[in-house]
Coordinates of C-alpha atoms in Angstrom, one line a residue:
Chain X
M672 CA 8.9 2.4 -154.2
K673 CA 10.1 1.6 -157.9
S674 CA 7.4 3.1 -160.3
K675 CA 6.3 0.7 -163.0
V676 CA 5.0 3.6 -165.0
S677 CA 8.3 4.1 -167.7
D678 CA 7.3 7.7 -167.9
A679 CA 7.7 8.3 -164.5
K680 CA 11.1 6.9 -164.5
K681 CA 12.7 9.9 -165.3
A682 CA 11.1 12.1 -163.1
Y683 CA 11.9 9.8 -160.2
K684 CA 15.6 9.8 -161.1
M685 CA 15.5 13.5 -160.9
Q686 CA 14.0 13.4 -157.7
Q687 CA 16.6 10.8 -156.3
W688 CA 19.1 13.3 -157.6
I689 CA 17.5 16.3 -155.6
A690 CA 17.4 14.5 -152.3
G691 CA 20.8 13.4 -152.6
I692 CA 22.2 17.0 -153.1
V693 CA 19.9 18.4 -150.3
L694 CA 21.2 15.5 -147.9
T695 CA 24.8 16.3 -149.3
L696 CA 24.5 19.7 -148.4
G697 CA 22.8 19.1 -145.1
G698 CA 25.4 16.6 -143.9
L699 CA 28.2 19.2 -145.1
L700 CA 26.5 21.7 -142.6
V701 CA 26.4 19.0 -139.9
A702 CA 29.9 18.1 -140.3
I703 CA 31.4 21.6 -140.3
P704 CA 31.9 21.7 -136.5
F705 CA 33.8 18.5 -136.8
I706 CA 35.8 19.6 -139.3
W707 CA 36.7 22.8 -137.9
M708 CA 37.6 21.4 -134.7
I709 CA 40.0 18.8 -136.0
L710 CA 41.7 21.4 -138.4
S711 CA 41.8 24.1 -135.7
A712 CA 43.4 21.5 -133.3
F713 CA 46.5 21.2 -135.2
K714 CA 47.0 25.1 -136.0
P715 CA 49.4 27.1 -133.6
E716 CA 47.6 29.4 -131.6
S717 CA 48.5 32.4 -133.5
E718 CA 47.1 31.0 -136.7
V719 CA 43.8 30.5 -135.2
L720 CA 43.7 34.0 -134.1
Q721 CA 44.1 35.4 -137.6
L722 CA 41.2 37.5 -138.8
T723 CA 40.8 35.7 -142.0
P724 CA 40.8 31.9 -140.8
S725 CA 42.9 29.3 -142.7
L726 CA 40.9 26.2 -143.6
W727 CA 43.9 24.0 -143.7
P728 CA 46.6 24.5 -141.3
E729 CA 49.5 26.3 -142.7
T730 CA 51.7 25.2 -139.9
F731 CA 51.0 22.0 -138.8
T732 CA 51.5 21.1 -135.1
T733 CA 50.7 18.8 -132.5
E734 CA 52.1 20.9 -129.4
N735 CA 48.3 21.7 -128.5
F736 CA 48.0 18.0 -127.4
V737 CA 51.4 17.7 -125.8
Y738 CA 50.7 20.8 -124.0
L739 CA 47.3 19.4 -122.7
F740 CA 49.1 16.5 -121.3
E741 CA 52.2 18.3 -119.9
N742 CA 51.1 21.2 -118.5
M743 CA 47.4 20.4 -118.0
N744 CA 46.2 17.1 -116.1
F745 CA 44.7 15.3 -119.3
G746 CA 46.7 12.2 -118.4
V747 CA 44.8 12.2 -114.8
Y748 CA 41.5 13.0 -116.5
L749 CA 41.9 10.3 -119.1
R750 CA 42.7 7.8 -116.4
N751 CA 39.6 8.7 -114.3
T752 CA 37.3 8.4 -117.5
I753 CA 38.6 5.1 -118.1
I754 CA 38.1 3.8 -114.5
I755 CA 34.4 5.4 -114.9
V756 CA 33.9 3.6 -118.2
L757 CA 35.1 0.0 -116.7
C758 CA 32.8 0.4 -113.6
S759 CA 29.7 1.1 -115.9
F760 CA 30.3 -2.0 -117.5
V761 CA 30.1 -3.7 -114.0
G762 CA 26.8 -2.0 -114.0
L763 CA 25.7 -3.2 -117.5
F764 CA 26.3 -6.6 -116.0
F765 CA 23.9 -6.0 -113.5
N766 CA 21.4 -4.6 -115.9
A767 CA 21.6 -7.9 -117.9
M768 CA 21.2 -9.7 -114.8
A769 CA 18.2 -8.0 -113.7
G770 CA 16.9 -8.1 -117.3
Y771 CA 17.4 -11.6 -117.3
A772 CA 15.3 -12.5 -113.9
F773 CA 12.5 -10.2 -115.3
A774 CA 12.5 -11.8 -118.4
K775 CA 12.6 -15.8 -117.5
Y776 CA 11.9 -16.2 -113.7
K777 CA 8.4 -16.1 -112.2
F778 CA 8.3 -14.5 -108.8
K779 CA 6.3 -13.0 -106.6
G780 CA 6.0 -9.0 -107.0
R781 CA 7.4 -9.4 -110.7
E782 CA 5.3 -7.4 -112.4
K783 CA 5.0 -4.7 -109.8
L784 CA 9.0 -4.4 -109.4
F785 CA 9.2 -4.4 -113.3
Y786 CA 6.6 -1.2 -113.4
L787 CA 8.6 0.3 -110.6
V788 CA 11.9 -0.1 -112.6
L789 CA 10.1 1.6 -115.6
A790 CA 8.8 4.1 -113.4
T791 CA 12.1 5.4 -112.7
M792 CA 12.7 6.1 -116.4
M793 CA 10.1 9.2 -115.9
I794 CA 12.3 10.8 -113.0
P795 CA 14.2 14.0 -114.4
G796 CA 17.7 14.3 -113.3
Q797 CA 17.4 17.7 -111.8
V798 CA 15.0 16.1 -109.1
T799 CA 17.5 13.5 -107.8
M800 CA 20.5 15.5 -108.2
I801 CA 20.1 17.3 -104.8
P802 CA 19.0 14.4 -102.6
V803 CA 21.7 11.8 -103.9
Y804 CA 24.3 14.3 -103.3
L805 CA 22.9 14.6 -99.7
I806 CA 22.6 10.6 -99.6
L807 CA 26.4 10.2 -101.1
N808 CA 27.4 13.1 -98.5
Q809 CA 26.0 11.0 -95.7
M810 CA 27.7 7.8 -96.6
G811 CA 31.2 10.0 -96.8
L812 CA 31.5 9.4 -100.8
T813 CA 31.6 13.1 -102.0
N814 CA 35.1 13.5 -103.2
T815 CA 35.3 9.9 -104.0
M816 CA 35.4 7.7 -107.2
A817 CA 32.7 5.5 -105.8
G818 CA 30.3 8.5 -105.4
V819 CA 31.1 9.5 -109.0
V820 CA 30.5 5.8 -110.2
L821 CA 27.5 4.8 -108.3
P822 CA 24.6 7.2 -108.8
G823 CA 24.6 6.1 -112.8
L824 CA 25.7 2.7 -112.5
V825 CA 22.2 1.0 -113.3
G826 CA 19.7 2.2 -115.9
A827 CA 16.1 1.4 -116.1
F828 CA 16.1 1.7 -119.8
S829 CA 19.0 -0.7 -120.2
I830 CA 17.2 -3.2 -118.0
F831 CA 14.2 -2.9 -120.0
L832 CA 16.1 -3.5 -123.1
F833 CA 17.6 -6.8 -121.9
R834 CA 14.2 -8.0 -120.5
Q835 CA 13.0 -7.4 -124.1
F836 CA 15.6 -9.5 -125.8
M837 CA 16.0 -12.4 -123.3
S838 CA 12.3 -13.0 -123.3
T839 CA 13.0 -14.5 -126.6
I840 CA 15.5 -17.0 -125.4
P841 CA 13.3 -20.5 -125.5
D842 CA 12.6 -21.9 -121.9
E843 CA 13.4 -25.4 -123.3
L844 CA 17.0 -24.4 -123.4
L845 CA 17.4 -23.1 -120.0
E846 CA 15.5 -26.3 -118.5
A847 CA 18.1 -28.6 -121.0
A848 CA 20.8 -26.8 -119.2
R849 CA 19.4 -27.2 -115.6
L850 CA 18.7 -30.8 -116.2
D851 CA 22.6 -31.4 -117.0
G852 CA 23.2 -30.1 -113.6
A853 CA 24.6 -26.3 -114.5
S854 CA 23.7 -23.8 -111.8
E855 CA 21.2 -20.8 -112.0
F856 CA 24.4 -18.4 -112.1
R857 CA 26.4 -20.5 -114.6
V858 CA 23.2 -21.1 -117.2
F859 CA 23.4 -17.2 -117.0
M860 CA 27.0 -16.9 -117.7
Q861 CA 27.5 -19.6 -120.2
L862 CA 24.4 -19.8 -122.1
V863 CA 22.3 -16.5 -121.6
L864 CA 25.0 -14.1 -121.8
P865 CA 26.5 -15.9 -125.3
I866 CA 23.1 -16.0 -126.8
S867 CA 22.5 -12.2 -125.9
K868 CA 25.5 -11.1 -128.0
P869 CA 23.4 -8.6 -129.9
I870 CA 22.0 -6.7 -127.5
M871 CA 25.0 -6.7 -125.3
A872 CA 26.9 -5.3 -128.1
V873 CA 24.8 -2.4 -128.4
Q874 CA 24.4 -1.8 -124.6
G875 CA 28.2 -2.5 -124.3
I876 CA 28.8 0.6 -127.0
L877 CA 26.1 3.1 -125.5
T878 CA 27.6 2.3 -122.0
F879 CA 31.1 3.1 -123.1
I880 CA 29.8 6.3 -124.9
A881 CA 28.0 7.5 -121.7
G882 CA 30.6 6.6 -119.5
W883 CA 33.4 8.4 -121.7
N884 CA 30.9 11.4 -121.8
S885 CA 30.0 11.6 -118.1
F886 CA 30.0 15.0 -117.0
L887 CA 27.1 15.8 -114.3
W888 CA 28.1 13.5 -111.4
P889 CA 31.8 14.1 -111.8
L890 CA 31.1 17.7 -111.8
I891 CA 28.9 17.5 -108.6
I892 CA 31.0 15.0 -106.7
A893 CA 34.4 15.7 -107.5
N894 CA 36.0 18.6 -105.5
D895 CA 39.5 17.5 -106.4
E896 CA 41.3 17.9 -109.6
S897 CA 42.5 14.2 -109.2
L898 CA 38.9 13.0 -109.6
Y899 CA 38.0 15.0 -113.0
T900 CA 37.0 13.3 -116.3
L901 CA 37.8 14.6 -119.7
S902 CA 34.3 16.6 -119.7
V903 CA 35.0 18.6 -116.6
G904 CA 38.7 18.8 -117.1
L905 CA 37.7 20.3 -120.6
S906 CA 34.8 22.9 -119.1
L907 CA 37.7 23.8 -116.6
L908 CA 39.9 24.6 -119.8
K909 CA 37.5 26.5 -121.2
G910 CA 37.4 28.6 -118.0
Q911 CA 41.1 29.2 -117.8
Y912 CA 42.1 29.3 -121.6
G913 CA 39.0 31.2 -122.7
G914 CA 41.2 32.9 -125.4
N915 CA 43.2 30.0 -126.4
F916 CA 40.9 28.2 -128.9
A917 CA 43.8 26.1 -130.4
L918 CA 44.1 24.6 -127.2
Q919 CA 40.4 24.4 -126.7
M920 CA 39.9 22.5 -129.9
A921 CA 42.7 19.9 -129.3
G922 CA 40.9 18.9 -125.9
S923 CA 37.6 18.5 -127.9
T924 CA 39.2 16.9 -130.5
F925 CA 40.9 14.3 -127.8
M926 CA 37.4 13.8 -126.6
V927 CA 35.4 13.4 -129.7
V928 CA 37.6 11.5 -132.0
P929 CA 37.8 8.3 -130.1
I930 CA 34.1 8.2 -130.0
V931 CA 33.7 8.8 -133.4
I932 CA 35.9 6.0 -134.3
I933 CA 34.3 3.5 -132.0
F934 CA 30.9 4.8 -133.4
I935 CA 32.1 4.0 -137.3
I936 CA 33.6 0.7 -136.6
F937 CA 30.4 -0.4 -134.5
Q938 CA 27.5 2.0 -136.1
K939 CA 25.7 -1.2 -137.7
H940 CA 25.3 -2.6 -133.9
I941 CA 24.0 0.6 -132.9
I942 CA 21.9 1.9 -135.5
E943 CA 20.2 -1.6 -135.8
G944 CA 19.9 -1.7 -132.1
Y945 CA 16.9 0.4 -132.4
T946 CA 15.4 -2.1 -134.5
I947 CA 16.2 -5.2 -132.1
S948 CA 14.7 -3.0 -129.4
G949 CA 11.7 -3.0 -131.4
M950 CA 11.3 1.0 -131.2
K951 CA 8.7 1.7 -133.7
Chain C
M1287 CA 7.9 -26.9 -113.3
K1288 CA 10.2 -24.9 -111.4
S1289 CA 14.1 -25.9 -110.7
Y1290 CA 15.1 -22.9 -109.4
S1291 CA 15.1 -22.0 -105.5
K1292 CA 12.8 -19.1 -104.7
T1293 CA 15.8 -16.8 -103.4
T1294 CA 17.3 -16.9 -107.1
P1295 CA 15.3 -14.3 -108.8
Y1296 CA 15.9 -12.0 -106.1
L1297 CA 19.5 -12.4 -106.1
F1298 CA 19.4 -11.6 -109.9
I1299 CA 17.3 -8.4 -109.5
G1300 CA 19.1 -7.5 -106.4
P1301 CA 22.0 -5.3 -107.1
A1302 CA 20.0 -3.4 -109.6
L1303 CA 17.1 -3.0 -107.8
L1304 CA 18.9 -1.9 -104.6
L1305 CA 20.8 0.7 -106.6
L1306 CA 17.6 2.0 -108.2
A1307 CA 15.9 2.2 -104.9
L1308 CA 18.7 4.2 -103.4
F1309 CA 19.5 6.6 -106.2
S1310 CA 16.5 7.0 -108.1
L1311 CA 13.2 6.0 -105.9
F1312 CA 14.3 7.1 -102.3
P1313 CA 15.9 10.4 -103.7
I1314 CA 12.1 11.5 -104.9
V1315 CA 10.7 11.1 -101.4
L1316 CA 13.8 12.9 -99.8
A1317 CA 13.5 15.8 -102.4
L1318 CA 9.9 16.2 -101.5
V1319 CA 10.9 16.2 -97.7
I1320 CA 13.8 18.6 -97.9
S1321 CA 11.8 21.3 -100.4
F1322 CA 10.0 22.0 -97.1
T1323 CA 13.1 22.8 -95.0
D1324 CA 15.7 25.4 -95.2
I1325 CA 18.6 23.0 -95.4
D1326 CA 21.7 24.7 -96.9
L1327 CA 25.5 24.1 -95.9
A1328 CA 25.0 24.8 -92.0
G1329 CA 22.4 22.2 -92.2
L1330 CA 24.4 19.7 -93.8
A1331 CA 27.0 19.9 -91.5
D1332 CA 24.7 19.6 -88.4
Y1333 CA 21.2 18.4 -88.8
S1334 CA 19.8 20.2 -85.8
N1335 CA 20.2 23.5 -87.9
I1336 CA 17.5 22.5 -90.4
S1337 CA 14.1 23.8 -89.6
F1338 CA 10.8 22.7 -91.2
I1339 CA 9.5 25.8 -93.2
G1340 CA 6.5 24.6 -94.7
I1341 CA 5.7 25.9 -98.4
E1342 CA 8.0 28.8 -97.7
N1343 CA 10.3 27.9 -100.6
Y1344 CA 7.5 27.3 -102.8
I1345 CA 6.1 30.9 -102.2
N1346 CA 9.5 32.7 -102.5
I1347 CA 10.4 30.4 -105.8
F1348 CA 7.5 32.0 -107.6
K1349 CA 8.7 35.4 -106.2
D1350 CA 12.3 35.0 -107.6
P1351 CA 12.8 37.0 -110.9
I1352 CA 15.4 34.5 -112.2
F1353 CA 13.2 31.8 -111.5
L1354 CA 10.2 33.1 -113.3
K1355 CA 12.8 34.3 -116.2
S1356 CA 14.3 30.8 -116.4
I1357 CA 10.6 29.3 -116.9
G1358 CA 10.1 32.0 -119.8
N1359 CA 13.5 30.9 -121.4
T1360 CA 12.7 27.2 -120.8
V1361 CA 9.2 27.7 -122.7
F1362 CA 11.1 29.7 -125.5
Y1363 CA 13.4 26.6 -125.8
V1364 CA 10.2 24.1 -126.0
V1365 CA 8.1 26.3 -128.1
F1366 CA 11.1 26.4 -130.9
G1367 CA 13.0 23.7 -130.0
V1368 CA 10.5 20.7 -130.5
P1369 CA 9.0 21.6 -133.7
L1370 CA 12.6 22.3 -135.2
V1371 CA 13.9 18.8 -134.2
I1372 CA 10.7 17.0 -135.4
A1373 CA 10.9 18.9 -138.7
C1374 CA 14.6 18.3 -139.2
S1375 CA 14.9 15.0 -138.0
L1376 CA 11.6 13.7 -139.9
G1377 CA 12.9 15.9 -143.1
I1378 CA 16.2 14.0 -143.2
A1379 CA 14.8 10.7 -142.5
L1380 CA 12.2 10.8 -145.5
L1381 CA 15.0 11.8 -147.7
I1382 CA 17.3 9.3 -146.7
N1383 CA 14.6 6.6 -146.6
F1384 CA 13.4 7.9 -150.3
G1385 CA 16.9 7.3 -151.7
T1386 CA 17.9 4.2 -153.3
A1387 CA 21.5 4.6 -153.9
R1388 CA 24.1 3.2 -151.3
I1389 CA 25.3 6.4 -150.7
F1390 CA 22.1 7.4 -148.5
K1391 CA 23.1 4.8 -146.0
A1392 CA 26.3 6.9 -145.3
F1393 CA 24.3 9.8 -144.5
R1394 CA 22.6 8.3 -141.6
L1395 CA 26.2 8.2 -140.0
V1396 CA 26.7 11.7 -141.0
F1397 CA 23.6 13.0 -139.3
Y1398 CA 23.8 10.5 -136.2
M1399 CA 27.4 11.4 -135.8
P1400 CA 26.6 14.7 -133.4
S1401 CA 24.0 13.0 -131.4
I1402 CA 27.0 10.6 -129.7
T1403 CA 29.7 13.2 -129.2
N1404 CA 30.4 14.9 -125.9
V1405 CA 28.2 17.7 -125.2
V1406 CA 30.8 19.6 -123.3
A1407 CA 33.4 19.3 -126.1
V1408 CA 30.7 20.2 -128.7
A1409 CA 29.8 23.2 -126.6
V1410 CA 33.5 24.3 -126.5
V1411 CA 33.7 23.9 -130.4
W1412 CA 30.5 25.7 -131.0
T1413 CA 31.5 28.7 -128.7
Y1414 CA 34.3 28.9 -130.9
L1415 CA 32.3 29.0 -134.1
Y1416 CA 30.2 31.7 -132.5
N1417 CA 33.0 34.0 -131.6
P1418 CA 32.3 37.6 -132.5
Q1419 CA 35.8 38.1 -133.5
F1420 CA 37.6 34.8 -134.7
G1421 CA 34.7 32.6 -135.3
L1422 CA 33.9 30.7 -138.4
F1423 CA 30.0 31.8 -138.6
N1424 CA 30.7 35.5 -138.7
Y1425 CA 33.7 34.8 -141.1
L1426 CA 31.7 33.2 -143.5
L1427 CA 28.7 35.9 -143.2
G1428 CA 31.5 38.6 -144.0
L1429 CA 32.4 36.8 -147.1
V1430 CA 28.5 37.3 -148.5
G1431 CA 28.7 40.8 -146.9
I1432 CA 26.4 40.2 -143.9
P1433 CA 27.5 42.2 -140.5
A1434 CA 28.7 40.2 -137.7
I1435 CA 25.9 38.7 -135.7
P1436 CA 26.3 39.0 -131.6
W1437 CA 25.4 34.9 -131.4
L1438 CA 26.2 34.8 -127.9
Q1439 CA 26.0 38.2 -126.7
D1440 CA 22.2 39.1 -127.4
P1441 CA 19.8 38.1 -125.1
T1442 CA 17.4 36.7 -127.8
I1443 CA 20.1 35.6 -130.6
A1444 CA 21.7 33.6 -127.7
K1445 CA 18.8 31.5 -127.0
G1446 CA 18.5 30.5 -130.6
S1447 CA 22.4 29.9 -130.8
L1448 CA 21.8 27.4 -128.1
I1449 CA 18.6 25.9 -129.9
A1450 CA 20.8 25.9 -133.1
L1451 CA 23.6 23.4 -131.1
A1452 CA 20.9 21.3 -129.5
V1453 CA 18.7 20.7 -132.7
W1454 CA 22.1 19.8 -134.2
R1455 CA 22.7 17.2 -131.7
A1456 CA 19.1 16.2 -131.4
I1457 CA 18.5 15.1 -135.0
G1458 CA 20.3 11.8 -135.1
V1459 CA 18.5 9.6 -132.7
N1460 CA 15.2 10.9 -133.9
M1461 CA 16.1 10.4 -137.3
I1462 CA 16.8 6.6 -136.6
I1463 CA 13.5 6.3 -135.0
F1464 CA 11.5 7.9 -137.7
L1465 CA 13.4 5.7 -140.2
A1466 CA 12.8 2.6 -138.4
A1467 CA 8.9 3.8 -138.4
L1468 CA 9.2 4.4 -142.2
Q1469 CA 10.4 1.1 -142.9
G1470 CA 7.6 -0.6 -141.2
I1471 CA 5.2 0.7 -143.5
P1472 CA 4.4 -1.8 -146.1
K1473 CA 5.3 -1.0 -149.6
T1474 CA 1.8 -2.1 -151.2
Y1475 CA 0.2 1.3 -149.6
Y1476 CA 2.4 3.2 -152.0
E1477 CA 2.0 1.1 -155.0
A1478 CA -1.6 0.9 -154.6
A1479 CA -1.6 5.1 -154.4
Q1480 CA 0.6 5.3 -157.3
L1481 CA -2.0 3.2 -159.3
D1482 CA -4.5 5.4 -158.5
G1483 CA -2.5 8.2 -159.3
A1484 CA -1.3 9.9 -156.2
N1485 CA 1.5 12.2 -156.6
N1486 CA 4.5 12.3 -154.0
W1487 CA 2.9 15.0 -151.9
K1488 CA -0.4 13.1 -151.4
Q1489 CA 1.5 10.1 -150.5
L1490 CA 3.4 11.7 -148.0
T1491 CA 0.2 13.5 -146.5
K1492 CA -2.4 10.8 -147.0
I1493 CA 0.0 7.7 -146.0
T1494 CA 3.4 8.4 -144.7
I1495 CA 2.4 11.1 -142.1
P1496 CA -0.8 9.6 -140.7
L1497 CA 0.9 6.2 -140.4
L1498 CA 3.9 7.8 -138.7
R1499 CA 1.6 9.3 -136.0
Y1500 CA 2.7 7.2 -133.1
A1501 CA 6.5 7.8 -133.9
I1502 CA 5.8 11.6 -134.2
F1503 CA 4.0 11.5 -131.0
F1504 CA 6.9 9.5 -129.4
V1505 CA 9.4 11.7 -130.5
S1506 CA 7.6 14.9 -129.6
I1507 CA 7.1 13.7 -126.0
T1508 CA 10.8 12.9 -125.5
T1509 CA 12.1 15.8 -127.3
M1510 CA 9.7 18.1 -125.0
I1511 CA 11.0 16.5 -121.9
G1512 CA 14.3 16.6 -122.9
W1513 CA 14.1 20.5 -123.8
I1514 CA 12.3 21.0 -120.3
Q1515 CA 15.8 19.6 -118.9
F1516 CA 17.8 21.6 -121.1
F1517 CA 21.3 22.1 -119.2
E1518 CA 24.6 21.3 -120.3
E1519 CA 24.6 23.5 -123.4
P1520 CA 23.6 27.0 -121.5
F1521 CA 25.8 25.7 -118.7
V1522 CA 28.8 25.4 -120.7
M1523 CA 28.5 28.2 -123.4
T1524 CA 27.0 31.0 -122.0
N1525 CA 26.8 30.3 -117.9
G1526 CA 23.0 31.3 -118.3
G1527 CA 24.1 35.0 -119.8
P1528 CA 23.8 37.6 -120.8
L1529 CA 21.2 39.1 -117.9
D1530 CA 20.2 35.2 -117.3
S1531 CA 18.7 35.2 -120.8
T1532 CA 19.5 31.8 -121.6
T1533 CA 19.5 30.4 -117.9
S1534 CA 17.2 27.3 -117.9
V1535 CA 14.9 26.1 -115.0
A1536 CA 17.5 23.1 -114.6
L1537 CA 20.4 25.6 -114.8
F1538 CA 18.8 27.6 -112.5
I1539 CA 18.3 24.4 -110.0
Y1540 CA 21.9 23.4 -110.2
R1541 CA 23.1 26.9 -109.4
N1542 CA 21.0 27.5 -106.5
G1543 CA 21.7 23.7 -105.2
F1544 CA 25.5 23.6 -105.8
Q1545 CA 26.9 26.8 -106.1
L1546 CA 24.5 28.6 -103.6
S1547 CA 23.8 25.4 -101.5
N1548 CA 20.4 26.3 -101.2
F1549 CA 19.5 22.5 -101.1
G1550 CA 16.1 23.1 -100.0
Y1551 CA 15.0 26.0 -102.4
A1552 CA 16.7 24.1 -105.3
A1553 CA 14.7 20.8 -104.3
A1554 CA 11.5 22.9 -104.4
G1555 CA 12.6 24.1 -108.0
S1556 CA 13.2 20.8 -109.2
F1557 CA 9.8 19.5 -107.9
V1558 CA 8.1 22.2 -110.1
L1559 CA 10.1 20.7 -112.8
F1560 CA 8.9 17.4 -112.0
V1561 CA 5.3 18.1 -111.6
T1562 CA 5.2 20.1 -114.8
I1563 CA 6.9 17.4 -116.9
I1564 CA 4.2 15.1 -115.3
I1565 CA 1.3 17.4 -116.1
I1566 CA 2.6 17.8 -119.8
T1567 CA 3.2 14.1 -120.4
M1568 CA -0.5 13.3 -119.3
I1569 CA -2.0 16.2 -121.6
Q1570 CA -0.1 14.8 -124.4
F1571 CA -1.3 11.3 -123.8
R1572 CA -5.0 12.6 -123.3
L1573 CA -4.6 14.3 -126.7
Q1574 CA -3.2 11.3 -128.3
K1575 CA -5.9 9.2 -127.2
K1576 CA -8.5 11.5 -128.4
D1577 CA -6.6 11.6 -131.7
T1578 CA -6.7 8.1 -132.6
D1579 CA -10.1 7.9 -131.0
I1580 CA -11.6 9.9 -133.9

């Protein structure tokens, strides 16, 4: 967009500065909740309840975090959350398999089945919520980890993205591997998956974030606190310790900061993932 | 040439399709069926307690004052939320795209951040920020001499407060979609316009916005569907209060289904929601088609 007219250069530079300043102010506004959360998490409860809040913790303490693990079951919640994240990677693998088949195999009913998969994207969660609960209840899976994990294991959008990416793999490559005597599953594992690394990276990170943040199904399915995830535990904490903001901020920090770190490390993949998936 | 057996593709799609069928497709049918029954906890324990009551649930739900109120609230969320999300995310995307310095790439990260964070954690943080006594917002307003605002206590302000949080979370993804679309516009268009003496505003309204039409359409549909299903924020922050002034349709369904165990009644509510989403999407596609015809 560089103007070739030299008179306009000065005005252009000025506009650049204005854009930068507006974005800085907006960015600060967007970042305030994060900054306030982290700073408050390290304040003792008495300091948070002062009428003139301090920006920087006057007494720096980690007692809020210790309290979460010693007096609340945050250790258990963390374990459950990690189990859910690991299971959702199995789901990711199923999605990749389905995406590959839709991209590279010709079989009867392929188009129709694929449209069916896409149609499931339109179904709002609130509609399936109650019947899925009844189905899981019938299967005897309420209040079990399997019941928490199963409903969200596969996703149509993920299958769609895998299919989009894997369609670009040349058929000759797959044929060559088959001629060498590789089985179909081996072709998939040792050829297709390694080629699909970029889309795998995006999907892997998004899967991790979704698993880490999972809230609704654990809330519905788990009656027992031993099955709660961090999100459910945190909403419980808000109910039980409504007035203890320092503790709440510590719990929130514990949930948000790992995701932010992962995001910063892998941000290039995530943001470019939108371009890979051709969302224009 | 085919070198794989006929069953191979089905083995590959099998696990995913089975799960989708069981947890997405079949439930739709089941939801429709149970919305015509009076299934509750007693019915869950013993199916012989369930009886078929026709469209009674649908008649009752439209007489339910809380349901009607939740529809009104949801309309409020959509009417104010959708334009706000589009304006904010498009505005930020335009500014970031306009910038040439390296720092502008860092802004993408900052604005994207809220959208990946946990909604419960974020709602807990915002509840603290909104706290009338100890919250940061009222303290900052106090510094410039503005009296305290009852962020979550006043029925109308509470809706606005929830919208503010949801807009904050929604900017990121939509901004990225707009950025991707902006980068797809050929630079030569702008160069030609500049040679013709078009100013920035002209370039924005005559080139950028018309060429972003598809992206804006996409974002407005997905955002609207998102607002219609608005759930976590009112659930965690206000639990629908004060006086059900923030109860969304989704929260109404959840409450009837899982707190009051009126499964049939809640299923009827969820179908009303589903049909609404389908109708709105179809109308938007119709409008979009007309728009491109012109």
